[in-house]
Amino acid sequence: MLSFMKNGKSHSPETICVHAGTVLDPVSSGVVSPIVTATAQPYLEKNSIVYPRYFNLPNQLAVAEKIKELEGAEDAMVFASGMAAISTTLLSQLKMGDHVIFQNSLYGGTRNMVLTMFDNLGIQYSFTKGNEVQDFAELIQNNTRLIYFESPSNPLLLLCDMAGISELAKTHQCITAIDSTFASPVFQNPYKLGIDLVLHSATKYLGGHSDFCAGVVAGKKNLIDKVRKYAKCLGGSLDGHTSYLLERSMKTLSPRTNLQAQNAKFLAAKLEEMKGIQRVLYPGLPSHPQYELAKKQMKGFGGMITFELEPWLDPVNFQKNLQIISPMVSLGGVESTICSPHLTSHVLFSKEERAGMGISDGLLRFSVGIESQEDLLKDIEQALRK
Ligand SMILES: Cc1ncc(COP(=O)(O)O)c(C=O)c1O
């Protein structure tokens, strides 16, 4: 076990997905990692203690190795959920009196975490007005310690200039952290563009089958060491069985996400022409306001499309009329799913707050699966007709 890098050189993402991190099975010598579940493990003859909450089970390390190599980072960890990864990472890097800049357009759970916890902890924060580097720059204070953003963001698929934000942060000695869930490590590698910490809700594309919760962080070794210290205290560890499932899912990450992206590109273009659709947001469409940036910093445009229905169409009825695409929370699975952010990820915010973020009641977040693109197209057309 575990490193798959040879002489410091990594393989291509497809090969890393299949092979990196695999734990040698001393019983079968087979090609898959054995699942280790023991919480009671020997310590007398060893110089370190292996224990699930210490984030050092072989199956946890196998996933960490895959994600580390995929992102091209120095170190990585796996958690019990995306929010466990995000909260532990942020708490480990911040202390009372520090200031953080958050992008305005964020996953609702992350925004809710900030509003629920940060005042009590004495951590100051500001939300940007927009997504441009300038929007972050104008909020820098003497005590700004961290810049946090999503790209593409949930649900509006807005992008941030990763290299630009990294440069800004370095000038002001700040750390940068990105939630890269929507892109997955297949379509962008923020660490390689200078971002210090890269987070994913592994519940989405990394898991890919809508059947468990997990999260990961990858980044600089000295920062991940701090995350690990806090993680042991906060205890958001993933068990051996689920770590194994995640490792298994990640083997097919590249073909799955590439097929989802192909389907999404096809459907986004079709949606733009359809009667009843007011606007379509997809980073791979020339009409996306940041199409040039998407081409510059992404290797593909992902499987998420956001679109807005004309006001005369009822978004709830539209979703109920779909036959293949399911109205469901969560995203990134092989099955196509759709949801109204105002009823799901952003339900905790008032209508006015959502309007400020650009989230109307007619906005729909579409996670494109691996079904036939023609079938998906027909499904949308028939639901619109009804
Ligand atoms: C972009 C993004 N980040 C983080 C999370 C939180 O992940 P989890 O539900 O695995 O805690 C989500 C969940 O929807 C998400 O969409």
Coordinates of C-alpha atoms and ligand atoms in Angstrom, one line a residue:
M1 CA 0.0 0.0 0.0
L2 CA -0.6 3.0 -0.7
S3 CA 1.2 5.5 -2.9
F4 CA 0.8 5.0 -6.6
M5 CA 3.1 7.8 -7.7
K6 CA 6.3 6.5 -9.2
N7 CA 9.4 8.7 -8.6
G8 CA 7.1 11.6 -7.8
K9 CA 5.4 11.4 -11.2
S10 CA 1.7 10.7 -11.2
H11 CA -0.4 8.8 -13.7
S12 CA -3.5 10.0 -15.7
P13 CA -6.7 10.5 -13.7
E14 CA -8.4 7.4 -15.1
T15 CA -5.5 5.2 -13.9
I16 CA -5.3 7.0 -10.5
C17 CA -9.1 6.4 -10.0
V18 CA -8.7 2.7 -10.5
H19 CA -5.4 2.0 -8.8
A20 CA -4.2 4.6 -6.4
G21 CA -4.5 3.7 -2.7
T22 CA -5.5 0.1 -3.2
V23 CA -4.6 -1.8 0.0
L24 CA -2.9 -5.1 -0.4
D25 CA -5.1 -7.9 0.9
P26 CA -2.9 -10.4 2.8
V27 CA -5.6 -13.1 2.7
S28 CA -6.6 -13.2 -1.0
S29 CA -3.9 -11.1 -2.7
G30 CA -6.8 -10.0 -4.9
V31 CA -7.2 -6.7 -6.8
V32 CA -9.5 -4.9 -4.2
S33 CA -8.8 -3.6 -0.8
P34 CA -10.0 -5.7 2.2
I35 CA -12.4 -3.9 4.5
V36 CA -10.9 -3.3 7.9
T37 CA -13.5 -2.6 10.6
A38 CA -11.7 -3.4 13.9
T39 CA -12.0 -0.6 16.5
A40 CA -9.8 -2.6 18.9
Q41 CA -6.4 -3.0 17.3
P42 CA -3.0 -3.9 18.9
Y43 CA -0.8 -1.1 20.1
L44 CA 2.0 -2.6 22.2
E45 CA 4.4 -3.4 19.4
K46 CA 3.4 -0.5 17.2
N47 CA 4.5 3.1 17.3
S48 CA 1.1 4.4 16.3
I49 CA -2.5 3.6 17.3
V50 CA -4.9 2.7 14.5
Y51 CA -8.5 3.8 15.3
P52 CA -11.4 4.9 13.0
R53 CA -11.6 8.3 14.7
Y54 CA -7.9 8.9 14.2
F55 CA -8.6 8.9 10.4
N56 CA -6.0 6.2 9.9
L57 CA -8.0 3.0 9.0
P58 CA -6.6 1.4 5.8
N59 CA -9.8 2.1 3.9
Q60 CA -9.9 5.7 4.9
L61 CA -6.2 6.1 3.8
A62 CA -7.0 4.4 0.5
V63 CA -9.6 7.0 -0.3
A64 CA -7.3 9.8 0.9
E65 CA -4.5 8.6 -1.3
K66 CA -6.8 8.5 -4.4
I67 CA -8.1 12.0 -3.8
K68 CA -4.6 13.3 -3.0
E69 CA -3.2 12.0 -6.3
L70 CA -6.3 13.1 -8.3
E71 CA -6.0 16.7 -7.0
G72 CA -2.2 16.6 -7.2
A73 CA -2.0 17.7 -3.6
E74 CA 0.4 16.9 -0.8
D75 CA -2.1 15.3 1.6
A76 CA -5.8 14.5 1.9
M77 CA -8.4 13.1 4.3
V78 CA -11.8 11.5 4.1
F79 CA -14.7 12.5 6.4
A80 CA -18.2 11.3 7.2
S81 CA -19.9 14.0 5.2
G82 CA -19.1 17.1 3.1
M83 CA -20.1 19.3 5.9
A84 CA -17.8 17.4 8.3
A85 CA -15.0 18.1 5.9
I86 CA -15.9 21.8 5.5
S87 CA -16.6 22.6 9.1
T88 CA -13.5 20.7 10.4
T89 CA -11.3 22.3 7.8
L90 CA -12.5 25.8 8.6
L91 CA -12.4 25.4 12.4
S92 CA -8.9 24.1 12.2
Q93 CA -7.5 27.1 10.2
L94 CA -9.4 29.9 12.1
K95 CA -9.3 31.3 15.6
M96 CA -11.1 34.0 17.5
G97 CA -10.5 37.4 16.0
D98 CA -9.7 36.1 12.5
H99 CA -11.7 37.3 9.5
V100 CA -12.9 35.1 6.6
I101 CA -14.2 36.1 3.2
F102 CA -17.0 34.0 1.8
Q103 CA -18.3 34.1 -1.7
N104 CA -21.9 35.3 -1.8
S105 CA -23.2 32.3 -3.9
L106 CA -22.6 29.3 -1.6
Y107 CA -24.2 26.0 -0.8
G108 CA -27.0 26.8 1.7
G109 CA -25.6 24.4 4.3
T110 CA -22.2 26.1 4.3
R111 CA -23.8 29.5 4.6
N112 CA -26.0 28.2 7.4
M113 CA -22.9 26.9 9.2
V114 CA -21.3 30.3 9.1
L115 CA -24.4 32.1 10.3
T116 CA -25.0 29.5 13.1
M117 CA -21.5 29.1 14.5
F118 CA -19.1 31.9 13.6
D119 CA -20.5 34.7 15.8
N120 CA -20.3 32.5 18.9
L121 CA -16.7 31.6 18.0
G122 CA -15.7 35.2 17.6
I123 CA -14.7 34.6 14.0
Q124 CA -15.5 37.6 11.7
Y125 CA -16.8 37.1 8.2
S126 CA -17.9 38.9 5.1
F127 CA -19.8 37.8 2.1
T128 CA -18.8 39.1 -1.3
K129 CA -21.2 41.0 -3.6
G130 CA -20.1 39.1 -6.6
N131 CA -17.7 36.5 -7.9
E132 CA -14.9 38.6 -9.4
V133 CA -11.5 38.7 -7.8
Q134 CA -12.1 42.4 -7.2
D135 CA -15.2 41.4 -5.1
F136 CA -12.9 39.5 -2.8
A137 CA -10.1 42.1 -2.8
E138 CA -12.3 44.9 -1.6
L139 CA -13.2 42.9 1.6
I140 CA -9.6 42.1 2.7
Q141 CA -8.9 43.4 6.2
N142 CA -5.7 43.2 8.3
N143 CA -7.0 40.2 10.1
T144 CA -8.3 38.3 7.0
R145 CA -7.0 34.8 7.3
L146 CA -8.9 32.8 4.8
I147 CA -10.8 33.1 1.5
Y148 CA -13.5 30.5 0.8
F149 CA -15.5 30.0 -2.4
E150 CA -17.3 27.5 -4.6
S151 CA -16.7 27.1 -8.3
P152 CA -19.0 26.2 -10.0
S153 CA -21.3 27.4 -7.2
N154 CA -24.4 25.7 -6.0
P155 CA -27.0 26.4 -7.5
L156 CA -26.1 29.2 -9.9
L157 CA -23.0 27.6 -11.5
L158 CA -21.0 30.8 -11.2
L159 CA -17.3 30.5 -11.4
C160 CA -14.5 32.2 -9.5
D161 CA -11.1 32.8 -11.1
M162 CA -9.0 30.3 -9.1
A163 CA -5.6 31.5 -10.1
G164 CA -6.6 35.2 -9.5
I165 CA -7.9 34.4 -6.0
S166 CA -4.8 32.4 -5.2
E167 CA -2.6 35.4 -6.2
L168 CA -4.7 37.8 -4.2
A169 CA -4.6 35.6 -1.1
K170 CA -0.8 35.1 -1.4
T171 CA -0.3 38.9 -1.6
H172 CA -2.2 39.2 1.7
Q173 CA -0.8 36.0 3.4
C174 CA -4.3 34.4 3.5
I175 CA -5.2 30.7 3.0
T176 CA -7.6 29.8 0.2
A177 CA -10.2 27.0 0.3
I178 CA -12.6 25.9 -2.4
D179 CA -15.6 23.7 -2.4
S180 CA -15.0 21.9 -5.8
T181 CA -17.9 19.4 -5.4
F182 CA -19.7 20.5 -8.6
A183 CA -16.6 20.0 -10.8
S184 CA -15.2 16.8 -9.2
P185 CA -11.5 16.2 -9.5
V186 CA -12.0 15.1 -13.1
F187 CA -12.9 18.6 -14.4
Q188 CA -10.7 20.9 -12.4
N189 CA -7.8 20.7 -10.0
P190 CA -7.7 23.9 -8.0
Y191 CA -4.6 22.9 -6.0
K192 CA -2.6 22.9 -9.2
L193 CA -3.8 26.5 -9.7
G194 CA -2.6 27.6 -6.3
I195 CA -5.6 27.0 -4.0
D196 CA -4.4 25.6 -0.7
L197 CA -7.4 23.4 0.4
V198 CA -9.8 21.6 -1.9
L199 CA -13.0 20.3 -0.5
H200 CA -15.6 17.9 -1.9
S201 CA -18.9 16.6 -0.7
A202 CA -18.1 13.0 -1.7
T203 CA -21.8 12.3 -1.3
K204 CA -22.1 13.7 -4.8
Y205 CA -19.8 12.8 -7.8
L206 CA -17.1 10.9 -5.9
G207 CA -19.7 8.5 -4.4
G208 CA -21.8 8.8 -7.5
H209 CA -24.6 6.4 -6.7
S210 CA -26.8 8.5 -4.2
D211 CA -26.3 5.9 -1.4
F212 CA -24.0 7.3 1.2
C213 CA -22.7 10.6 2.7
A214 CA -18.9 11.4 2.8
G215 CA -16.5 14.3 2.3
V216 CA -12.9 14.9 1.5
V217 CA -10.3 17.6 1.8
A218 CA -7.0 17.7 -0.1
G219 CA -4.2 20.3 0.1
K220 CA -0.9 21.4 1.6
K221 CA 0.6 19.1 4.1
N222 CA 1.1 21.6 6.9
L223 CA -2.6 22.7 6.6
I224 CA -3.9 19.1 6.4
D225 CA -1.9 18.3 9.6
K226 CA -3.9 21.0 11.4
V227 CA -7.1 19.6 9.9
R228 CA -6.2 16.1 11.2
K229 CA -5.6 17.4 14.7
Y230 CA -9.1 19.0 14.8
A231 CA -10.7 16.1 13.1
K232 CA -9.6 13.7 15.9
C233 CA -11.3 16.1 18.4
L234 CA -14.5 16.7 16.3
G235 CA -14.9 13.1 15.3
G236 CA -16.4 13.3 11.9
S237 CA -14.8 10.1 10.6
L238 CA -16.1 7.7 8.0
D239 CA -16.4 4.0 8.9
G240 CA -14.4 1.3 7.0
H241 CA -17.4 -0.1 5.1
T242 CA -18.4 3.2 3.7
S243 CA -14.8 4.2 3.0
Y244 CA -14.6 1.0 0.9
L245 CA -17.7 1.9 -1.0
L246 CA -16.3 5.3 -1.7
E247 CA -13.0 3.8 -2.9
R248 CA -15.0 1.4 -5.2
S249 CA -17.1 4.3 -6.6
M250 CA -14.1 6.4 -7.3
K251 CA -12.8 3.7 -9.6
T252 CA -15.5 4.7 -12.2
L253 CA -15.4 8.4 -11.4
S254 CA -13.9 9.4 -14.8
P255 CA -16.2 7.5 -17.2
R256 CA -19.2 8.4 -15.1
T257 CA -18.5 12.1 -14.9
N258 CA -17.5 12.3 -18.5
L259 CA -20.7 10.7 -19.6
Q260 CA -22.7 13.1 -17.3
A261 CA -20.8 16.0 -18.8
Q262 CA -21.5 14.9 -22.4
N263 CA -25.2 14.5 -21.6
A264 CA -25.3 17.9 -19.8
K265 CA -23.7 19.7 -22.7
F266 CA -26.2 18.3 -25.1
L267 CA -29.2 19.0 -22.9
A268 CA -28.1 22.5 -21.9
A269 CA -28.0 23.5 -25.6
K270 CA -31.4 22.0 -26.2
L271 CA -32.9 23.7 -23.1
E272 CA -31.7 27.0 -24.4
E273 CA -34.0 26.6 -27.5
M274 CA -37.1 25.4 -25.6
K275 CA -40.3 27.3 -25.1
G276 CA -41.0 27.9 -21.5
I277 CA -37.3 28.1 -20.4
Q278 CA -36.3 31.6 -19.4
R279 CA -32.6 31.1 -18.9
V280 CA -30.0 28.3 -18.8
L281 CA -26.8 28.4 -16.8
Y282 CA -24.1 25.9 -17.9
P283 CA -20.4 26.7 -17.9
G284 CA -20.0 24.9 -21.2
L285 CA -22.5 27.1 -23.0
P286 CA -21.1 30.2 -24.9
S287 CA -24.0 32.1 -23.3
H288 CA -22.6 31.5 -19.8
P289 CA -21.3 34.8 -18.5
Q290 CA -18.0 33.2 -17.6
Y291 CA -17.6 30.8 -20.5
E292 CA -14.0 32.0 -21.3
L293 CA -13.0 31.5 -17.7
A294 CA -14.6 28.0 -17.7
K295 CA -12.5 27.1 -20.8
K296 CA -9.4 28.4 -19.1
Q297 CA -9.6 26.8 -15.7
M298 CA -11.7 23.6 -16.3
K299 CA -11.0 20.5 -18.2
G300 CA -14.7 19.8 -18.8
F301 CA -17.9 21.5 -17.7
G302 CA -19.5 18.9 -15.5
G303 CA -22.9 17.4 -15.2
M304 CA -24.9 20.2 -13.5
I305 CA -27.3 22.5 -15.4
T306 CA -29.4 25.2 -13.7
F307 CA -32.4 26.7 -15.6
E308 CA -35.3 28.9 -14.9
L309 CA -38.8 28.3 -16.1
E310 CA -40.9 31.1 -17.5
P311 CA -43.2 32.5 -14.7
W312 CA -46.3 31.0 -16.3
L313 CA -45.0 27.5 -15.7
D314 CA -45.4 25.9 -12.3
P315 CA -42.0 24.4 -11.2
V316 CA -43.6 21.9 -8.9
N317 CA -46.0 20.6 -11.6
F318 CA -43.1 20.5 -14.1
Q319 CA -41.1 18.3 -11.7
K320 CA -44.1 16.0 -11.0
N321 CA -44.6 15.5 -14.7
L322 CA -41.1 14.2 -15.3
Q323 CA -40.9 10.4 -15.7
I324 CA -37.2 9.6 -15.8
I325 CA -35.7 12.6 -14.0
S326 CA -36.6 12.4 -10.3
P327 CA -37.4 15.4 -8.2
M328 CA -34.9 14.7 -5.4
V329 CA -32.4 16.4 -3.1
S330 CA -28.7 15.8 -3.6
L331 CA -26.9 15.4 -6.9
G332 CA -24.0 13.8 -8.7
G333 CA -25.5 10.3 -8.9
V334 CA -25.8 8.1 -12.0
E335 CA -29.6 8.9 -11.9
S336 CA -30.8 12.2 -13.3
T337 CA -32.3 14.3 -10.5
I338 CA -33.8 17.8 -10.3
C339 CA -34.7 20.1 -7.4
S340 CA -35.9 23.6 -6.6
P341 CA -33.2 25.2 -4.5
H342 CA -35.7 27.4 -2.8
L343 CA -37.4 24.2 -1.3
T344 CA -34.1 22.3 -0.6
S345 CA -30.6 23.6 -0.3
H346 CA -31.7 27.3 0.3
V347 CA -34.9 26.7 2.2
L348 CA -33.5 28.2 5.4
F349 CA -33.3 31.6 3.7
S350 CA -36.1 34.2 3.3
K351 CA -37.4 34.9 -0.2
E352 CA -35.7 38.3 -0.1
E353 CA -32.4 36.7 0.9
R354 CA -32.7 34.3 -1.9
A355 CA -33.6 37.0 -4.4
G356 CA -30.4 38.8 -3.3
M357 CA -28.5 35.6 -4.2
G358 CA -30.3 35.3 -7.6
I359 CA -32.4 32.3 -6.6
S360 CA -36.0 32.6 -7.8
D361 CA -38.9 30.1 -7.2
G362 CA -38.7 29.1 -10.8
L363 CA -35.0 28.1 -10.7
L364 CA -34.3 24.4 -11.1
R365 CA -31.0 22.6 -10.4
F366 CA -30.7 19.6 -12.7
S367 CA -28.1 16.9 -12.0
V368 CA -27.7 15.1 -15.2
G369 CA -27.2 11.3 -15.0
I370 CA -25.8 8.7 -17.3
E371 CA -29.1 7.7 -18.9
S372 CA -29.6 8.1 -22.7
Q373 CA -29.5 11.8 -23.6
E374 CA -32.4 11.3 -26.1
D375 CA -34.5 9.8 -23.3
L376 CA -33.7 12.7 -21.0
L377 CA -34.5 15.2 -23.7
K378 CA -37.9 13.6 -24.4
D379 CA -38.7 13.5 -20.7
I380 CA -38.2 17.3 -20.4
E381 CA -40.2 18.0 -23.5
Q382 CA -43.1 15.9 -22.4
A383 CA -43.1 17.5 -19.0
L384 CA -43.1 21.0 -20.5
R385 CA -46.0 20.1 -22.8
K386 CA -48.1 18.9 -19.9
Ligands
LIG1 C1 -21.6 22.2 -3.1 C2 -21.9 21.4 -1.8 N1 -21.0 21.4 -0.8 C3 -21.2 20.7 0.3 C4 -22.3 20.0 0.5 C5 -22.5 19.3 1.8 O1 -22.2 17.9 1.6 P1 -22.9 16.8 2.6 O2 -24.3 16.7 2.3 O3 -22.1 15.5 2.1 O4 -22.5 17.1 4.0 C6 -23.3 19.9 -0.5 C7 -24.5 19.2 -0.3 O5 -25.5 19.3 -1.0 C8 -23.1 20.7 -1.7 O6 -24.0 20.7 -2.7

